[in-house]
C-alpha positions as a printed Julia matrix, in Angstrom:
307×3 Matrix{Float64}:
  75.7   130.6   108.16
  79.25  131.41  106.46
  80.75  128.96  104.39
  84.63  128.94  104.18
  85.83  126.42  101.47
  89.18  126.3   103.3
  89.62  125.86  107.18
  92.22  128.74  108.9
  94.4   127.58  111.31
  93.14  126.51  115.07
  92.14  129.23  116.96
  90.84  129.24  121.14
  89.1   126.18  122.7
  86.13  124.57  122.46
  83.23  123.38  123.39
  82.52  119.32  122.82
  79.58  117.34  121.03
  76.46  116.34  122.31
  75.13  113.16  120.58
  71.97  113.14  119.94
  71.89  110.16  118.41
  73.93  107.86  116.83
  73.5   104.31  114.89
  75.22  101.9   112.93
  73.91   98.79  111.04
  75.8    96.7   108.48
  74.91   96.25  104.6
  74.74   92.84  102.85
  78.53   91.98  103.27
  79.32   89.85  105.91
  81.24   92.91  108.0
  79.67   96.16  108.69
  83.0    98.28  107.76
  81.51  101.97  108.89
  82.22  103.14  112.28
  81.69  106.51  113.94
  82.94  108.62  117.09
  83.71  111.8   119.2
  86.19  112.85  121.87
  87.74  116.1   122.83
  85.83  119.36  120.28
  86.13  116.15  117.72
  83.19  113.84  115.91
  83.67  111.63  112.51
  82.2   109.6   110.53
  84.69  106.74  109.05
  83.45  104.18  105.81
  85.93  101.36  105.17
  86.16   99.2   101.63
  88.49   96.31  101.52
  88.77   95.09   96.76
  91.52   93.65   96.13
  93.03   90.67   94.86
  94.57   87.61   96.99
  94.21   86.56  100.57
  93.37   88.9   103.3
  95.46   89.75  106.08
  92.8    89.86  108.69
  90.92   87.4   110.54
  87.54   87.4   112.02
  87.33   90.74  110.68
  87.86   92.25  106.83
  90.55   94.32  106.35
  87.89   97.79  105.95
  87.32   96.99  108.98
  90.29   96.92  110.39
  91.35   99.7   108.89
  88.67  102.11  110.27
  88.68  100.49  113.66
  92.45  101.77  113.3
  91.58  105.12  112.21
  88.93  105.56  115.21
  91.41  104.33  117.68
  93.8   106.76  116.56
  90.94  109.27  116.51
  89.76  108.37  120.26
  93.44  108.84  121.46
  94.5   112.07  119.98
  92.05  113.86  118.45
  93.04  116.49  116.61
  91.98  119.75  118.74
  94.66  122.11  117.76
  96.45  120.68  114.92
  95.66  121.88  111.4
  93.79  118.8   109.18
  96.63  118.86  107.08
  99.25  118.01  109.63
  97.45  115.35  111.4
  96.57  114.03  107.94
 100.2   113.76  106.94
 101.0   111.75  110.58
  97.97  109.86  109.65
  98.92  109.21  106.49
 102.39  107.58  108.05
 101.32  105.88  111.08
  98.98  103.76  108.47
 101.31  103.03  105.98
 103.57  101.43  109.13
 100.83   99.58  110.92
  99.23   98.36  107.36
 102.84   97.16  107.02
 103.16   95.38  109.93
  99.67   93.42  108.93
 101.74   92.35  105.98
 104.04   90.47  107.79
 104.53   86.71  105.82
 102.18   88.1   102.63
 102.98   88.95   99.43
 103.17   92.71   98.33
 100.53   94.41   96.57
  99.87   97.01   93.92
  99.16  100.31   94.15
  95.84  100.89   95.35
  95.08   97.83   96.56
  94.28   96.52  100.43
  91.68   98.77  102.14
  90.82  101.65  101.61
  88.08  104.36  104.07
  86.67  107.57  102.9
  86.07  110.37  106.47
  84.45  113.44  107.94
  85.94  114.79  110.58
  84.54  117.8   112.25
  85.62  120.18  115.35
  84.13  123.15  117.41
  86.12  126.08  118.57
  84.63  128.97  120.18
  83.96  132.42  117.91
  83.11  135.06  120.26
  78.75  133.58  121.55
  78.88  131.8   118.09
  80.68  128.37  117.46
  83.14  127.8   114.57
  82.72  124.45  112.91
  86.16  123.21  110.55
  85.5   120.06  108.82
  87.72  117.75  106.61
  86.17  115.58  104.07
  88.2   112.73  102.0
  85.75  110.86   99.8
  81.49  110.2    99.74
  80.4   110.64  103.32
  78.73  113.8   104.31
  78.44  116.09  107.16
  74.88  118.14  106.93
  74.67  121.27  109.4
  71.94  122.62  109.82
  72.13  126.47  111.57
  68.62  127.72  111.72
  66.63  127.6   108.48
  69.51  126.93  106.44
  71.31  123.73  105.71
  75.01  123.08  104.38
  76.6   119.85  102.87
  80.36  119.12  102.9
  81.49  116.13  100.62
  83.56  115.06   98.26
  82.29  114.42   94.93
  85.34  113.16   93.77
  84.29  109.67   93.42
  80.78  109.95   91.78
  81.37  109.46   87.72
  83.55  105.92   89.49
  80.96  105.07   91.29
  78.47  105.1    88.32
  80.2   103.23   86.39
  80.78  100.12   89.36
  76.65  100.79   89.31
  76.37  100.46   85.3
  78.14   96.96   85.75
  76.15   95.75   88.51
  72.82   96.48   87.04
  74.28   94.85   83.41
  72.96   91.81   83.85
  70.45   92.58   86.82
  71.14   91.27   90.74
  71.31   87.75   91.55
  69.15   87.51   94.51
  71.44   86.42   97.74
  74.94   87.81   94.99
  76.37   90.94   97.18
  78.66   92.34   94.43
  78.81   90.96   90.57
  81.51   89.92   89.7
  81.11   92.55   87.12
  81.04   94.97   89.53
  83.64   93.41   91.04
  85.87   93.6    87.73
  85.15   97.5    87.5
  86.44   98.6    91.0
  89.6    97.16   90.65
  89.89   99.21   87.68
  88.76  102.27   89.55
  91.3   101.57   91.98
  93.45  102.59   89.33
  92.62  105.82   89.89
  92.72  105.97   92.85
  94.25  109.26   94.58
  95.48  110.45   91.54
  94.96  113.71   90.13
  91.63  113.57   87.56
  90.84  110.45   89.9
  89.12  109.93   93.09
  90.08  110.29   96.71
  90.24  108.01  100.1
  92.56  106.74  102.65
  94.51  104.32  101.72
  98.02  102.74  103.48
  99.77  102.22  100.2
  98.88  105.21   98.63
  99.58  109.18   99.76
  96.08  110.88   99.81
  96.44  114.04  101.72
  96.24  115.85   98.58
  92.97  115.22   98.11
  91.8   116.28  101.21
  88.56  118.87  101.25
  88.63  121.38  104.23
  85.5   123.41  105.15
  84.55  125.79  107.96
  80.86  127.63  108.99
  80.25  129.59  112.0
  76.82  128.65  113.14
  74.88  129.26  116.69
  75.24  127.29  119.45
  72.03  125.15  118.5
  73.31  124.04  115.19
  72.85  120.15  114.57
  75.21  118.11  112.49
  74.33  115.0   111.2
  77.66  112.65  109.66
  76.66  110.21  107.73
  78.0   106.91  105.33
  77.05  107.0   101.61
  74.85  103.9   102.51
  72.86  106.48  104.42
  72.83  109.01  102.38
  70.61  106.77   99.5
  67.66  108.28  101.32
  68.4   111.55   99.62
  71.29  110.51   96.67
  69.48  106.9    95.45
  65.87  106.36   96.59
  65.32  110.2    96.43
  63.03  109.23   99.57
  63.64  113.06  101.06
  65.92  116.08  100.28
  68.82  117.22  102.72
  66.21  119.25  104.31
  63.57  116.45  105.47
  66.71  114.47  106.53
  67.48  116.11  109.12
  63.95  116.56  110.1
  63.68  112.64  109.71
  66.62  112.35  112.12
  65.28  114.84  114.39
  61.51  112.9   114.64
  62.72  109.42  114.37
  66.94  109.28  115.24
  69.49  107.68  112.88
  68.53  104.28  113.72
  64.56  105.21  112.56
  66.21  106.44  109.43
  67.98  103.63  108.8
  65.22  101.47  109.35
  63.17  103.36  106.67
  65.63  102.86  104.34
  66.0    99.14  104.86
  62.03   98.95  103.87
  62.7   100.78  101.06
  65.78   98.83  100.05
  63.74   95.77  100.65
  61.14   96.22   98.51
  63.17   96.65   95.33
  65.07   93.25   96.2
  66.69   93.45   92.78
  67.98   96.78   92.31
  65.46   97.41   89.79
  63.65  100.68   90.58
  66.8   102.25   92.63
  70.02  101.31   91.12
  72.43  100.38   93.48
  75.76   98.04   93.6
  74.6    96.26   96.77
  71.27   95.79   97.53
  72.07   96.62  101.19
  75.33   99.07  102.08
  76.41   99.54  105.62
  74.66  102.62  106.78
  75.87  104.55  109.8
  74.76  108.3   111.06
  75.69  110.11  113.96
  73.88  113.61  114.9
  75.34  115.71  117.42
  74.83  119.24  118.6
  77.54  121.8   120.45
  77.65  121.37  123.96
  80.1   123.13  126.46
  83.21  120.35  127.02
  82.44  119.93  130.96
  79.15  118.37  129.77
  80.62  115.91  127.09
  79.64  111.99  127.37
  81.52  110.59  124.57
  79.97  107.72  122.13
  80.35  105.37  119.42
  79.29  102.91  116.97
């Protein structure tokens, strides 16, 4: 499998995604703020966060929420087939700054960095001669894992990692409260990572009062036509990067033998029996935890999901 660290432009069509399975379960917040998708040669993997200070400009919902159910409707409308990730970043980038905006309407402005924010993999197939061509854009901790063969790869962005540790240092301080979903500790520390937030020597995400295209991480592989690619939420991802219950490799085998919503419920019995966060230290004791795992598939074939 070749690994391009930057994607060329769009070349000739496409086949679509197979998924082969997909799931989606919510953390110990009150709103499960991941979501996930295809449509068109296009698949992602979306993971909202809504710190900040003040009252929210949502109802029913939080505003990570809303903000990636935004993202994904934008997503399922026009994906972006032939556009490079750039460009459709930068209209992104706009058309959430004006409907974030809009949501405003009657509050009081915020700072820089605050309101939500959502980290994304996005991934697309175009055709490369009897081989497929997969280009990938990352902003922020969720992964894509392809596996192509024997061999796997891992795009992410590991911008946000020395942040997060710290947020984790603060919540394990003092030790979890049981039933206490952040400390306010923790609390206290991401809004001062926020001040770092998509600035150079800081970390990376999408965010409606803040440009972020600059931080944007663009892949490519050309794999065979019975590749698998698994996109998945940080809160997934603790099987390999907290618990250290399996590498990258028996991931995707675990996927394979028991589908993302197996997974997930291995990880909530693993989660569960270290109630405090004192063997695997963690902010919350539960994080939303969403994978979707997909294969090529010719387009005339497609069925299109979601969680």
């Amino acid at each position: 499998m070749s690994i391009d660290r930057s994607a060329p432009a769009a070349g000739g069509a496409v086949p679509g995604w197979r998924v082969i399975s997909q799931a989606s379960e919510k953390g110990s917040a009150a709103h499960n703020e991941d979501i996930s998708g295809t449509a068109g040669s296009c698949a992602w993997i979306i993971d909202g966060s809504a710190f900040f200070s003040g009252a929210a400009r949502t109802i029913g919902e939080s505003e990570g929420a809303w903000l990636v159910r935004r993202i994904d409707a934008i997503l399922r409308a026009n994906p972006p087939e032939d556009l490079a990730f750039p460009t459709w970043a930068e209209g992104l980038e706009r058309q959430l700054r004006q409907d974030y905006a809009a949501l405003g309407e009657g509050h009081p402005e915020r700072e820089a960095g605050e309101g939500p924010s959502a980290v994304l993999g996005l991934i697309r197939l175009r055709r490369d001669g009897d081989a497929c061509r997969i280009e990938g854009a990352v902003i922020g901790d969720v992964s894509i894992l392809i596996r192509n063969g024997d061999r796997i790869e891992r795009w992410t962005d590991p911008s946000s990692n020395p942040f997060e540790a710290r947020t984790i240092a603060a919540a394990t301080e003092d030790g979890h409260l049981p039933g206490e979903v952040i400390s306010p500790k923790a609390m206290a520390q991401i809004l001062r990572n926020r001040r770092s937030l998509n600035r150079q020597g800081g970390y990376w995400a999408i965010n409606p009062g803040l440009s972020w295209r600059a931080g944007l991480r663009l892949f490519a592989a050309t794999v065979s036509p019975g590749a698998i690619a698994l996109l998945a939420s940080d809160g997934f991802m603790r099987l390999v990067d907290v618990i250290a219950h399996c590498d990258e490799d028996g991931l995707m085998d675990a996927v394979a033998r028991l589908g993302t919503a197996g997974a997930i419920a291995e990880l909530r019995r693993l989660e569960s029996a270290d109630p405090l966060a004192e063997r695997f230290r963690r902010v919350k004791i539960h994080d939303d935890a969403t994978a979707l795992l997909v294969t090529p598939e010719p387009r005339d074939n497609q069925v299109e999901n979601r969680s």
